[in-house]
mmCIF file of C-alpha atoms in Angstrom:
data_model
loop_
_atom_site.group_PDB
_atom_site.id
_atom_site.type_symbol
_atom_site.label_atom_id
_atom_site.label_comp_id
_atom_site.label_asym_id
_atom_site.label_seq_id
_atom_site.Cartn_x
_atom_site.Cartn_y
_atom_site.Cartn_z
ATOM 1 C CA MET A 121 0.000 0.000 0.000
ATOM 2 C CA ASP A 122 1.401 3.433 -0.899
ATOM 3 C CA ALA A 123 -0.268 5.109 2.082
ATOM 4 C CA LYS A 124 -2.992 6.780 0.002
ATOM 5 C CA LEU A 125 -5.728 5.213 2.134
ATOM 6 C CA LEU A 126 -4.044 6.395 5.316
ATOM 7 C CA LYS A 127 -3.743 9.922 3.902
ATOM 8 C CA LEU A 128 -7.437 9.889 3.046
ATOM 9 C CA PHE A 129 -8.368 8.607 6.502
ATOM 10 C CA LEU A 130 -6.324 11.314 8.238
ATOM 11 C CA VAL A 131 -7.818 14.062 6.077
ATOM 12 C CA LEU A 132 -11.336 12.759 6.762
ATOM 13 C CA SER A 133 -10.520 12.611 10.481
ATOM 14 C CA VAL A 134 -9.936 16.336 10.932
ATOM 15 C CA PRO A 135 -11.640 17.834 14.019
ATOM 16 C CA LEU A 136 -15.217 18.969 13.417
ATOM 17 C CA GLY A 137 -14.311 22.616 13.892
ATOM 18 C CA MET A 138 -11.780 22.322 11.092
ATOM 19 C CA LEU A 139 -14.133 20.286 8.921
ATOM 20 C CA LYS A 140 -17.026 22.740 9.024
ATOM 21 C CA SER A 141 -14.871 25.828 8.500
ATOM 22 C CA THR A 142 -12.733 24.549 5.627
ATOM 23 C CA PHE A 143 -14.711 21.841 3.825
ATOM 24 C CA ALA A 144 -18.359 22.614 4.635
ATOM 25 C CA TRP A 145 -18.148 26.419 4.318
ATOM 26 C CA ALA A 146 -17.784 27.835 0.814
ATOM 27 C CA ALA A 147 -15.546 30.812 1.710
ATOM 28 C CA GLY A 148 -13.304 28.712 3.937
ATOM 29 C CA PHE A 149 -13.062 25.984 1.311
ATOM 30 C CA ALA A 150 -12.093 28.427 -1.450
ATOM 31 C CA ASN A 151 -9.442 30.276 0.549
ATOM 32 C CA TYR A 152 -7.829 27.616 2.705
ATOM 33 C CA ASN A 153 -7.919 24.703 0.307
ATOM 34 C CA THR A 154 -6.501 26.824 -2.507
ATOM 35 C CA ALA A 155 -3.683 27.973 -0.212
ATOM 36 C CA ILE A 156 -3.065 24.358 0.811
ATOM 37 C CA LEU A 157 -3.004 23.212 -2.812
ATOM 38 C CA CYS A 158 -0.361 25.823 -3.655
ATOM 39 C CA ILE A 159 1.814 24.799 -0.694
ATOM 40 C CA LEU A 160 1.524 21.092 -1.506
ATOM 41 C CA LEU A 161 2.376 21.708 -5.177
ATOM 42 C CA TYR A 162 5.445 23.684 -4.132
ATOM 43 C CA ILE A 163 6.574 20.923 -1.763
ATOM 44 C CA LEU A 164 5.981 18.348 -4.511
ATOM 45 C CA ILE A 165 8.259 20.326 -6.836
ATOM 46 C CA ILE A 166 11.079 21.059 -4.380
ATOM 47 C CA LYS A 167 11.148 17.860 -2.329
ATOM 48 C CA ASN A 168 13.981 16.631 -4.565
ATOM 49 C CA VAL A 169 16.325 18.892 -2.571
ATOM 50 C CA PHE A 170 16.048 16.308 0.200
ATOM 51 C CA TYR A 171 17.561 13.621 -2.049
ATOM 52 C CA ASP A 172 21.223 12.864 -2.740
ATOM 53 C CA LYS A 173 21.192 13.884 -6.411
ATOM 54 C CA ALA A 174 21.155 17.543 -7.389
ATOM 55 C CA PRO A 175 17.596 18.658 -8.245
ATOM 56 C CA LYS A 176 16.490 19.302 -11.815
ATOM 57 C CA TYR A 177 13.549 21.445 -12.876
ATOM 58 C CA SER A 178 11.839 21.372 -16.253
ATOM 59 C CA LEU A 179 11.583 24.484 -18.426
ATOM 60 C CA PHE A 180 7.815 24.550 -17.841
ATOM 61 C CA VAL A 181 8.243 24.556 -14.059
ATOM 62 C CA VAL A 182 10.814 27.360 -14.275
ATOM 63 C CA CYS A 183 8.507 29.428 -16.505
ATOM 64 C CA ILE A 184 5.572 29.218 -14.075
ATOM 65 C CA ALA A 185 7.672 29.792 -10.945
ATOM 66 C CA LEU A 186 7.164 33.567 -10.739
ATOM 67 C CA PRO A 187 3.382 33.669 -11.344
ATOM 68 C CA PHE A 188 2.942 30.587 -9.182
ATOM 69 C CA GLY A 189 4.763 32.322 -6.330
ATOM 70 C CA VAL A 190 2.571 35.417 -6.689
ATOM 71 C CA ILE A 191 -0.727 33.524 -6.886
ATOM 72 C CA SER A 192 0.092 31.302 -3.907
ATOM 73 C CA GLN A 193 0.265 34.405 -1.683
ATOM 74 C CA LEU A 194 -3.226 35.768 -2.245
ATOM 75 C CA PHE A 195 -5.431 33.550 -0.078
ATOM 76 C CA VAL A 196 -4.488 33.149 3.605
ATOM 77 C CA GLU A 197 -2.358 35.558 5.636
ATOM 78 C CA HIS A 198 -0.268 33.138 7.667
ATOM 79 C CA ALA A 199 0.294 30.987 4.570
ATOM 80 C CA THR A 200 1.588 34.108 2.815
ATOM 81 C CA ILE A 201 4.185 34.670 5.537
ATOM 82 C CA TYR A 202 5.115 30.980 5.628
ATOM 83 C CA ASN A 203 5.634 30.756 1.848
ATOM 84 C CA VAL A 204 8.220 33.543 1.885
ATOM 85 C CA PHE A 205 10.350 31.940 4.590
ATOM 86 C CA ALA A 206 9.906 28.394 3.258
ATOM 87 C CA ALA A 207 11.085 29.525 -0.188
ATOM 88 C CA LEU A 208 14.072 31.292 1.370
ATOM 89 C CA PHE A 209 14.972 28.221 3.434
ATOM 90 C CA ILE A 210 14.902 25.982 0.338
ATOM 91 C CA ILE A 211 17.242 28.372 -1.532
ATOM 92 C CA ILE A 212 19.721 28.465 1.351
ATOM 93 C CA TYR A 213 19.541 24.720 2.009
ATOM 94 C CA SER A 214 20.017 23.896 -1.682
ATOM 95 C CA PHE A 215 23.019 26.205 -1.928
ATOM 96 C CA VAL A 216 24.635 24.749 1.204
ATOM 97 C CA LYS A 217 24.033 21.199 0.006
ATOM 98 C CA PHE A 218 24.649 21.477 -3.749
ATOM 99 C CA ARG A 219 26.622 24.760 -3.962
ATOM 100 C CA LYS A 220 24.239 26.090 -6.580
ATOM 101 C CA PHE A 221 21.309 28.480 -6.965
ATOM 102 C CA TYR A 222 18.328 27.204 -8.955
ATOM 103 C CA PHE A 223 16.219 29.443 -11.187
ATOM 104 C CA PHE A 224 12.936 27.870 -10.118
ATOM 105 C CA GLN A 225 13.639 28.398 -6.436
ATOM 106 C CA VAL A 226 14.812 31.998 -6.882
ATOM 107 C CA LEU A 227 11.934 32.966 -9.194
ATOM 108 C CA TYR A 228 9.392 31.402 -6.867
ATOM 109 C CA PHE A 229 10.896 33.300 -3.923
ATOM 110 C CA VAL A 230 10.685 36.582 -5.844
ATOM 111 C CA GLY A 231 7.077 35.731 -6.694
ATOM 112 C CA THR A 232 6.255 35.159 -3.022
ATOM 113 C CA LEU A 233 7.731 38.565 -2.149
ATOM 114 C CA ILE A 234 5.652 40.273 -4.841
ATOM 115 C CA GLY A 235 2.556 38.357 -3.753
ATOM 116 C CA ALA A 236 3.124 39.235 -0.094
ATOM 117 C CA ILE A 237 3.395 42.931 -0.977
ATOM 118 C CA LEU A 238 0.189 42.751 -3.007
ATOM 119 C CA MET A 239 -1.529 40.871 -0.184
ATOM 120 C CA PHE A 240 -0.635 43.125 2.724
ATOM 121 C CA THR A 241 -0.939 46.452 0.922
ATOM 122 C CA ASN A 242 -4.567 45.671 0.193
ATOM 123 C CA GLY A 243 -6.959 48.136 1.826
ATOM 124 C CA ALA A 244 -8.501 45.408 3.981
ATOM 125 C CA TYR A 245 -5.158 44.759 5.694
ATOM 126 C CA VAL A 246 -4.479 48.467 6.137
ATOM 127 C CA LYS A 247 -7.698 48.521 8.179
ATOM 128 C CA ILE A 248 -6.583 45.494 10.206
ATOM 129 C CA PHE A 249 -3.191 46.995 11.069
ATOM 130 C CA SER A 250 -4.757 50.357 11.863
ATOM 131 C CA GLY A 251 -7.363 48.728 14.109
ATOM 132 C CA SER A 252 -10.361 49.940 12.089
ATOM 133 C CA ASP A 253 -11.499 46.496 10.934
ATOM 134 C CA ASN A 254 -14.600 45.313 12.795
ATOM 135 C CA TYR A 255 -13.725 41.603 12.548
ATOM 136 C CA ARG A 256 -9.963 41.034 12.415
ATOM 137 C CA SER A 257 -7.286 42.919 14.293
ATOM 138 C CA VAL A 258 -3.698 42.773 15.491
ATOM 139 C CA LYS A 259 -3.711 42.886 19.282
ATOM 140 C CA THR A 260 -1.770 45.867 20.626
ATOM 141 C CA ASP A 261 -3.438 46.548 23.991
ATOM 142 C CA GLN A 262 -1.131 44.248 25.981
ATOM 143 C CA GLY A 263 2.507 43.230 26.065
ATOM 144 C CA LEU A 264 3.836 40.973 23.314
ATOM 145 C CA PHE A 265 4.821 38.092 25.576
ATOM 146 C CA SER A 266 1.630 38.434 27.610
ATOM 147 C CA ARG A 267 -0.431 38.228 24.430
ATOM 148 C CA ILE A 268 1.510 35.222 23.117
ATOM 149 C CA TYR A 269 1.190 33.303 26.380
ATOM 150 C CA GLU A 270 -2.530 34.057 26.686
ATOM 151 C CA VAL A 271 -3.196 32.734 23.183
ATOM 152 C CA PHE A 272 -0.900 29.781 23.889
ATOM 153 C CA TYR A 273 -2.885 28.404 26.831
ATOM 154 C CA THR A 274 -6.382 29.444 25.715
ATOM 155 C CA ASP A 275 -6.659 28.492 22.046
ATOM 156 C CA MET A 276 -3.365 27.706 20.356
ATOM 157 C CA TYR A 277 -2.430 24.376 21.944
ATOM 158 C CA LYS A 278 -5.905 22.935 21.362
ATOM 159 C CA LEU A 279 -6.283 24.079 17.772
ATOM 160 C CA PHE A 280 -2.667 23.365 16.844
ATOM 161 C CA ILE A 281 -2.419 19.811 18.140
ATOM 162 C CA MET A 282 -4.569 18.602 21.061
ATOM 163 C CA ASN A 283 -7.892 18.560 19.186
ATOM 164 C CA ASN A 284 -6.376 16.348 16.455
ATOM 165 C CA MET A 285 -7.242 13.140 18.286
ATOM 166 C CA TRP A 286 -6.828 10.571 15.503
ATOM 167 C CA LEU A 287 -3.882 12.381 13.992
ATOM 168 C CA ASN A 288 -2.096 12.387 17.357
ATOM 169 C CA ILE A 289 -2.604 8.650 17.771
ATOM 170 C CA VAL A 290 -1.040 7.994 14.371
ATOM 171 C CA LEU A 291 1.724 10.547 15.034
ATOM 172 C CA ALA A 292 2.586 8.736 18.249
ATOM 173 C CA LEU A 293 2.470 5.284 16.662
ATOM 174 C CA VAL A 294 4.728 6.091 13.707
ATOM 175 C CA THR A 295 7.209 7.923 15.943
ATOM 176 C CA ILE A 296 7.249 5.010 18.401
ATOM 177 C CA LEU A 297 7.929 2.749 15.399
ATOM 178 C CA LEU A 298 10.905 4.965 14.570
ATOM 179 C CA LEU A 299 12.193 4.863 18.147
ATOM 180 C CA VAL A 300 11.828 1.081 18.421
ATOM 181 C CA LYS A 301 13.385 0.236 15.059
ATOM 182 C CA ALA A 302 16.092 2.892 14.896
ATOM 183 C CA GLY A 303 16.859 2.995 18.607
ATOM 184 C CA LYS A 304 19.051 -0.094 18.921
ATOM 185 C CA ASN A 305 22.532 -0.511 20.392
ATOM 186 C CA LEU A 306 22.201 2.802 22.184
ATOM 187 C CA SER A 307 24.191 4.379 24.967
ATOM 188 C CA MET A 308 22.543 4.496 28.390
ATOM 189 C CA GLY A 309 21.634 8.164 27.965
ATOM 190 C CA LEU A 310 19.936 7.651 24.586
ATOM 191 C CA LEU A 311 18.201 4.512 25.860
ATOM 192 C CA ILE A 312 16.682 6.508 28.737
ATOM 193 C CA LEU A 313 15.597 9.233 26.286
ATOM 194 C CA LYS A 314 14.103 6.661 23.920
ATOM 195 C CA ASN A 315 11.968 5.052 26.640
ATOM 196 C CA SER A 316 10.975 8.471 28.017
ATOM 197 C CA PHE A 317 9.897 9.579 24.546
ATOM 198 C CA ILE A 318 7.793 6.435 24.046
ATOM 199 C CA PHE A 319 6.155 7.037 27.438
ATOM 200 C CA ILE A 320 5.315 10.671 26.622
ATOM 201 C CA LEU A 321 4.021 9.849 23.137
ATOM 202 C CA THR A 322 1.730 7.146 24.515
ATOM 203 C CA ILE A 323 0.357 9.317 27.323
ATOM 204 C CA TYR A 324 -0.421 12.261 25.063
ATOM 205 C CA ALA A 325 -1.925 10.201 22.236
ATOM 206 C CA PHE A 326 -4.499 8.682 24.564
ATOM 207 C CA TYR A 327 -4.991 11.660 26.886
ATOM 208 C CA VAL A 328 -7.871 13.105 24.857
ATOM 209 C CA PRO A 329 -9.787 9.899 23.993
ATOM 210 C CA ILE A 330 -9.475 8.412 27.497
ATOM 211 C CA VAL A 331 -8.931 11.168 30.084
ATOM 212 C CA LYS A 332 -10.972 13.956 28.465
ATOM 213 C CA ASN A 333 -13.581 12.278 26.274
ATOM 214 C CA THR A 334 -14.262 9.071 28.224
ATOM 215 C CA LEU A 335 -13.478 9.794 31.885
ATOM 216 C CA HIS A 336 -14.090 13.564 31.638
ATOM 217 C CA LEU A 337 -11.293 14.222 34.108
ATOM 218 C CA SER A 338 -9.327 17.387 34.809
ATOM 219 C CA PHE A 339 -6.073 17.301 36.740
ATOM 220 C CA PHE A 340 -6.800 20.722 38.237
ATOM 221 C CA THR A 341 -10.098 22.180 39.427
ATOM 222 C CA ASP A 342 -8.961 25.622 38.294
ATOM 223 C CA PRO A 343 -9.659 25.827 34.523
ATOM 224 C CA VAL A 344 -6.693 28.145 33.951
ATOM 225 C CA LYS A 345 -4.272 25.772 35.688
ATOM 226 C CA ASN A 346 -5.683 22.833 33.774
ATOM 227 C CA ALA A 347 -5.370 24.713 30.486
ATOM 228 C CA ASN A 348 -1.744 25.541 31.309
ATOM 229 C CA PHE A 349 -1.066 21.881 32.133
ATOM 230 C CA GLU A 350 -2.549 20.690 28.828
ATOM 231 C CA ALA A 351 -0.749 23.414 26.890
ATOM 232 C CA TRP A 352 2.680 22.473 28.258
ATOM 233 C CA LEU A 353 1.915 18.783 27.793
ATOM 234 C CA SER A 354 1.177 19.575 24.135
ATOM 235 C CA VAL A 355 4.489 21.425 23.805
ATOM 236 C CA LEU A 356 6.279 18.425 25.311
ATOM 237 C CA PHE A 357 4.606 16.083 22.797
ATOM 238 C CA TYR A 358 5.615 18.318 19.889
ATOM 239 C CA LEU A 359 9.205 18.607 21.145
ATOM 240 C CA VAL A 360 9.425 14.828 21.495
ATOM 241 C CA LEU A 361 8.458 14.475 17.833
ATOM 242 C CA ILE A 362 11.224 16.850 16.776
ATOM 243 C CA LEU A 363 13.853 15.359 19.097
ATOM 244 C CA SER A 364 12.959 11.828 17.977
ATOM 245 C CA VAL A 365 13.765 12.811 14.396
ATOM 246 C CA PHE A 366 16.888 14.745 15.347
ATOM 247 C CA LEU A 367 18.360 12.032 17.591
ATOM 248 C CA PHE A 368 17.208 8.762 16.037
ATOM 249 C CA VAL A 369 16.927 9.326 12.269
ATOM 250 C CA LEU A 370 20.361 8.475 10.906
ATOM 251 C CA ASN A 371 19.639 9.295 7.257
ATOM 252 C CA ARG A 372 20.607 12.976 6.963
ATOM 253 C CA ASN A 373 18.286 13.725 4.035
ATOM 254 C CA LEU A 374 15.321 12.143 5.784
ATOM 255 C CA LYS A 375 16.177 13.967 9.007
ATOM 256 C CA VAL A 376 16.028 17.349 7.237
ATOM 257 C CA GLU A 377 12.833 16.525 5.349
ATOM 258 C CA LEU A 378 10.933 15.304 8.424
ATOM 259 C CA SER A 379 12.187 18.273 10.447
ATOM 260 C CA PHE A 380 11.042 20.596 7.644
ATOM 261 C CA TYR A 381 7.472 19.283 7.924
ATOM 262 C CA LEU A 382 7.366 19.423 11.720
ATOM 263 C CA LEU A 383 8.904 22.884 11.954
ATOM 264 C CA SER A 384 6.669 24.125 9.124
ATOM 265 C CA ALA A 385 3.622 23.159 11.180
ATOM 266 C CA ALA A 386 4.777 25.467 13.971
ATOM 267 C CA PHE A 387 6.100 28.229 11.740
ATOM 268 C CA VAL A 388 2.909 28.592 9.702
ATOM 269 C CA SER A 389 0.971 28.858 12.984
ATOM 270 C CA ALA A 390 3.257 31.443 14.618
ATOM 271 C CA PRO A 391 1.607 34.586 13.108
ATOM 272 C CA LEU A 392 -1.692 33.530 14.676
ATOM 273 C CA PHE A 393 -0.341 34.506 18.095
ATOM 274 C CA LEU A 394 -0.756 38.144 17.096
ATOM 275 C CA ILE A 395 -3.943 38.085 15.010
ATOM 276 C CA THR A 396 -7.469 37.834 16.349
ATOM 277 C CA PRO A 397 -9.796 36.053 16.012
ATOM 278 C CA ILE A 398 -8.317 32.650 15.229
ATOM 279 C CA GLY A 399 -10.330 29.536 14.512
ATOM 280 C CA ALA A 400 -9.896 25.887 13.668
ATOM 281 C CA ARG A 401 -9.693 26.646 9.940
ATOM 282 C CA CYS A 402 -6.408 28.500 10.528
ATOM 283 C CA PHE A 403 -4.740 25.222 11.517
ATOM 284 C CA VAL A 404 -5.617 23.032 8.542
ATOM 285 C CA ILE A 405 -2.182 23.777 7.018
ATOM 286 C CA PRO A 406 -0.246 22.626 10.126
ATOM 287 C CA TYR A 407 -2.529 19.584 10.250
ATOM 288 C CA LEU A 408 -1.475 18.597 6.739
ATOM 289 C CA MET A 409 2.195 19.199 7.587
ATOM 290 C CA PHE A 410 1.832 16.561 10.302
ATOM 291 C CA VAL A 411 0.207 14.263 7.734
ATOM 292 C CA LEU A 412 3.198 14.749 5.419
ATOM 293 C CA TYR A 413 5.514 13.816 8.303
ATOM 294 C CA ILE A 414 3.526 10.637 8.964
ATOM 295 C CA ILE A 415 3.398 9.531 5.339
ATOM 296 C CA ARG A 416 7.065 10.231 4.648
ATOM 297 C CA LEU A 417 8.167 8.357 7.771
ATOM 298 C CA LEU A 418 5.940 5.392 6.896
ATOM 299 C CA VAL A 419 7.278 5.273 3.337
ATOM 300 C CA PHE A 420 10.797 5.133 4.786
ATOM 301 C CA ALA A 421 9.697 2.448 7.255
ATOM 302 C CA ASN A 422 8.308 0.365 4.400
ATOM 303 C CA GLU A 423 11.486 0.801 2.347
ATOM 304 C CA SER A 424 13.555 -0.202 5.390
ATOM 305 C CA ASN A 425 11.396 -3.302 5.998
ATOM 306 C CA TRP A 426 10.305 -2.005 9.400
ATOM 307 C CA ILE A 427 6.689 -2.558 8.463
ATOM 308 C CA ASP A 428 4.784 -4.303 5.680
ATOM 309 C CA PHE A 429 2.032 -2.031 4.378
ATOM 310 C CA SER A 430 0.209 -4.925 2.746
ATOM 311 C CA ASN A 431 -0.823 -6.200 6.182
ATOM 312 C CA TRP A 432 -2.623 -2.948 6.938
ATOM 313 C CA ILE A 433 -4.601 -2.355 3.729
ATOM 314 C CA ILE A 434 -7.832 -3.959 4.933
ATOM 315 C CA PRO A 435 -8.076 -2.357 8.408
ATOM 316 C CA ILE A 436 -7.162 1.115 7.098
ATOM 317 C CA ALA A 437 -9.577 0.707 4.184
ATOM 318 C CA GLY A 438 -12.283 -0.312 6.662
ATOM 319 C CA LEU A 439 -11.674 2.748 8.840
ATOM 320 C CA THR A 440 -11.686 5.043 5.818
ATOM 321 C CA ILE A 441 -14.926 3.599 4.444
ATOM 322 C CA VAL A 442 -16.646 3.888 7.833
ATOM 323 C CA VAL A 443 -15.689 7.553 8.185
ATOM 324 C CA ALA A 444 -16.629 8.350 4.582
ATOM 325 C CA LEU A 445 -20.026 6.634 4.925
ATOM 326 C CA ALA A 446 -20.687 8.421 8.209
ATOM 327 C CA TYR A 447 -20.043 11.803 6.574
ATOM 328 C CA SER A 448 -22.231 10.803 3.620
ATOM 329 C CA VAL A 449 -25.157 9.966 5.916
ATOM 330 C CA VAL A 450 -24.751 13.174 7.936
ATOM 331 C CA PHE A 451 -24.639 15.473 4.923
ATOM 332 C CA TYR A 452 -27.482 13.597 3.234
ATOM 333 C CA HIS A 453 -29.702 14.314 6.249
ATOM 334 C CA ILE A 454 -28.555 17.945 6.313
ATOM 335 C CA LYS A 455 -29.381 18.413 2.626
ATOM 336 C CA SER A 456 -32.748 16.689 2.982
ATOM 337 C CA ALA A 457 -33.650 18.862 5.966
ATOM 338 C CA ASP A 458 -32.528 21.975 4.079
ATOM 339 C CA ASN A 459 -34.751 21.075 1.119
ATOM 340 C CA GLU A 460 -37.721 20.595 3.441
ATOM 341 C CA ARG A 461 -36.965 23.866 5.231
ATOM 342 C CA MET A 462 -36.816 25.854 2.005
ATOM 343 C CA GLU A 463 -40.096 24.328 0.857
ATOM 344 C CA GLU A 464 -41.710 25.415 4.140
ATOM 345 C CA VAL A 465 -40.330 28.933 3.641
ATOM 346 C CA ARG A 466 -41.766 29.072 0.121
ATOM 347 C CA GLN A 467 -45.153 27.946 1.405
ATOM 348 C CA GLN A 468 -45.123 30.599 4.137
ATOM 349 C CA VAL A 469 -44.206 33.310 1.645
ATOM 350 C CA LYS A 470 -46.883 32.066 -0.738
ATOM 351 C CA SER A 471 -49.518 32.229 1.994
ATOM 352 C CA GLY A 472 -48.619 35.860 2.712
ATOM 353 C CA GLU A 473 -46.923 35.412 6.097
ATOM 354 C CA LYS A 474 -45.224 38.595 7.342
ATOM 355 C CA ALA A 475 -42.708 36.602 9.424
ATOM 356 C CA VAL A 476 -41.070 33.404 8.195
ATOM 357 C CA THR A 477 -40.095 30.648 10.624
ATOM 358 C CA LEU A 478 -36.712 29.170 9.748
ATOM 359 C CA LYS A 479 -36.101 25.841 11.415
ATOM 360 C CA ARG A 480 -32.700 24.602 12.520
ATOM 361 C CA LEU A 481 -30.866 22.042 10.443
ATOM 362 C CA PRO A 482 -29.590 18.832 12.061
ATOM 363 C CA TYR A 483 -25.921 18.119 12.851
ATOM 364 C CA GLU A 484 -24.914 21.749 13.379
ATOM 365 C CA ASP A 485 -21.387 20.701 14.370
ATOM 366 C CA PHE A 486 -20.721 19.561 10.802
ATOM 367 C CA TYR A 487 -21.214 22.798 8.891
ATOM 368 C CA GLY A 488 -20.691 26.526 9.198
ATOM 369 C CA ILE A 489 -23.619 27.920 11.176
ATOM 370 C CA ALA A 490 -24.974 31.249 10.002
ATOM 371 C CA LEU A 491 -24.590 34.262 12.277
ATOM 372 C CA LEU A 492 -28.342 34.067 12.704
ATOM 373 C CA PHE A 493 -27.962 31.096 15.063
ATOM 374 C CA GLN A 494 -24.920 32.218 17.007
ATOM 375 C CA GLY A 495 -25.585 32.488 20.724
ATOM 376 C CA ALA A 496 -28.700 30.306 20.601
ATOM 377 C CA SER A 497 -28.789 27.246 22.833
ATOM 378 C CA LYS A 498 -28.320 23.916 21.098
ATOM 379 C CA LYS A 499 -30.239 22.130 23.843
ATOM 380 C CA LYS A 500 -33.558 23.561 22.756
ATOM 381 C CA PRO A 501 -35.220 23.194 19.353
ATOM 382 C CA LEU A 502 -35.300 26.962 18.862
ATOM 383 C CA LYS A 503 -36.573 28.587 15.737
ATOM 384 C CA CYS A 504 -35.339 31.831 14.244
ATOM 385 C CA ILE A 505 -37.732 34.377 12.807
ATOM 386 C CA LEU A 506 -36.705 36.226 9.678
ATOM 387 C CA LYS A 507 -38.683 39.378 8.986
ATOM 388 C CA PHE A 508 -38.627 40.961 5.575
ATOM 389 C CA GLN A 509 -40.510 43.450 3.464
ATOM 390 C CA LYS A 510 -42.080 42.546 0.159
ATOM 391 C CA LYS A 511 -40.968 44.508 -2.846
ATOM 392 C CA ARG A 512 -43.472 47.101 -3.910
ATOM 393 C CA ASN A 513 -44.658 47.072 -7.455
#
């Protein structure tokens, strides 16, 4: 198996907040998925820098580098910032490794600079930076470190990593596989680190499904203390991933590539410390960086005979089909209910009603809820009344 089924399962297993704001909301889908597509295409083109042979780029790829760099910058703010620094890193790394500058890499970098200028000189961003935007803003009413730490323990750790329950389980499993297979004939110090890493990975992977979701436990009665505990536990998990690659991956090229994905996940999230509001959709790019780490490590494990993918085709296919069918049923019921609701609205308008009753749709956690319903209790079958005036002839 070439890991395609596992990739599909992980993408389908995104947290509901991320699902409804990037896949079930038209604006989120257009912006974030287009930005993701551009990043993935760029990584697909430049990943040859992580190989032993010097990279080669076709004339077509070189010709589209500049416009591709510009276009990739026009969708999501933190992706815009990330693309500039990722392109610069690839140029520097390629020069250090191969002692050569490549036209594609340089032209793409120039394109990202042009695109970033076009992006952030737009009038909408002038309003954000000046504080006159009613929705988005850059926080300036508190100290920098105070702001960063507040975001860190309130939203960032959950949206960045802790809410990704299934992803974290797979992250832990593949990294434990690395530690077990690569961590042989070690010194006492590395052996202690290896076992400590396995312990931390296991605890964190099952903290959410067992401690939070099943037992509903909190280690501290004070919500702030508990949030701080979970936030630092999340940082520890992330650091263990990076240190596992740095200390136990012997292949230098693989070490750099895996580190690139893990560090990219954090780097693309960093601007969100200073921008408000942030939501789950902002973290779909880091989520996919973790997926790239998983898939690349598993491909290496298969090539190194650490694991035989053929033994896992059926269970992974089963999981993927179950998740896909579940989504199909949910969205079928949502669409059916929406059709019925619109028919009721048409009948009310036809009968001359001055106020139209708009019923809720089922499974609100699976799609972007209109502002009309925000603040309403989900425990009661509330209805919202839309008042409108008929057009005069």
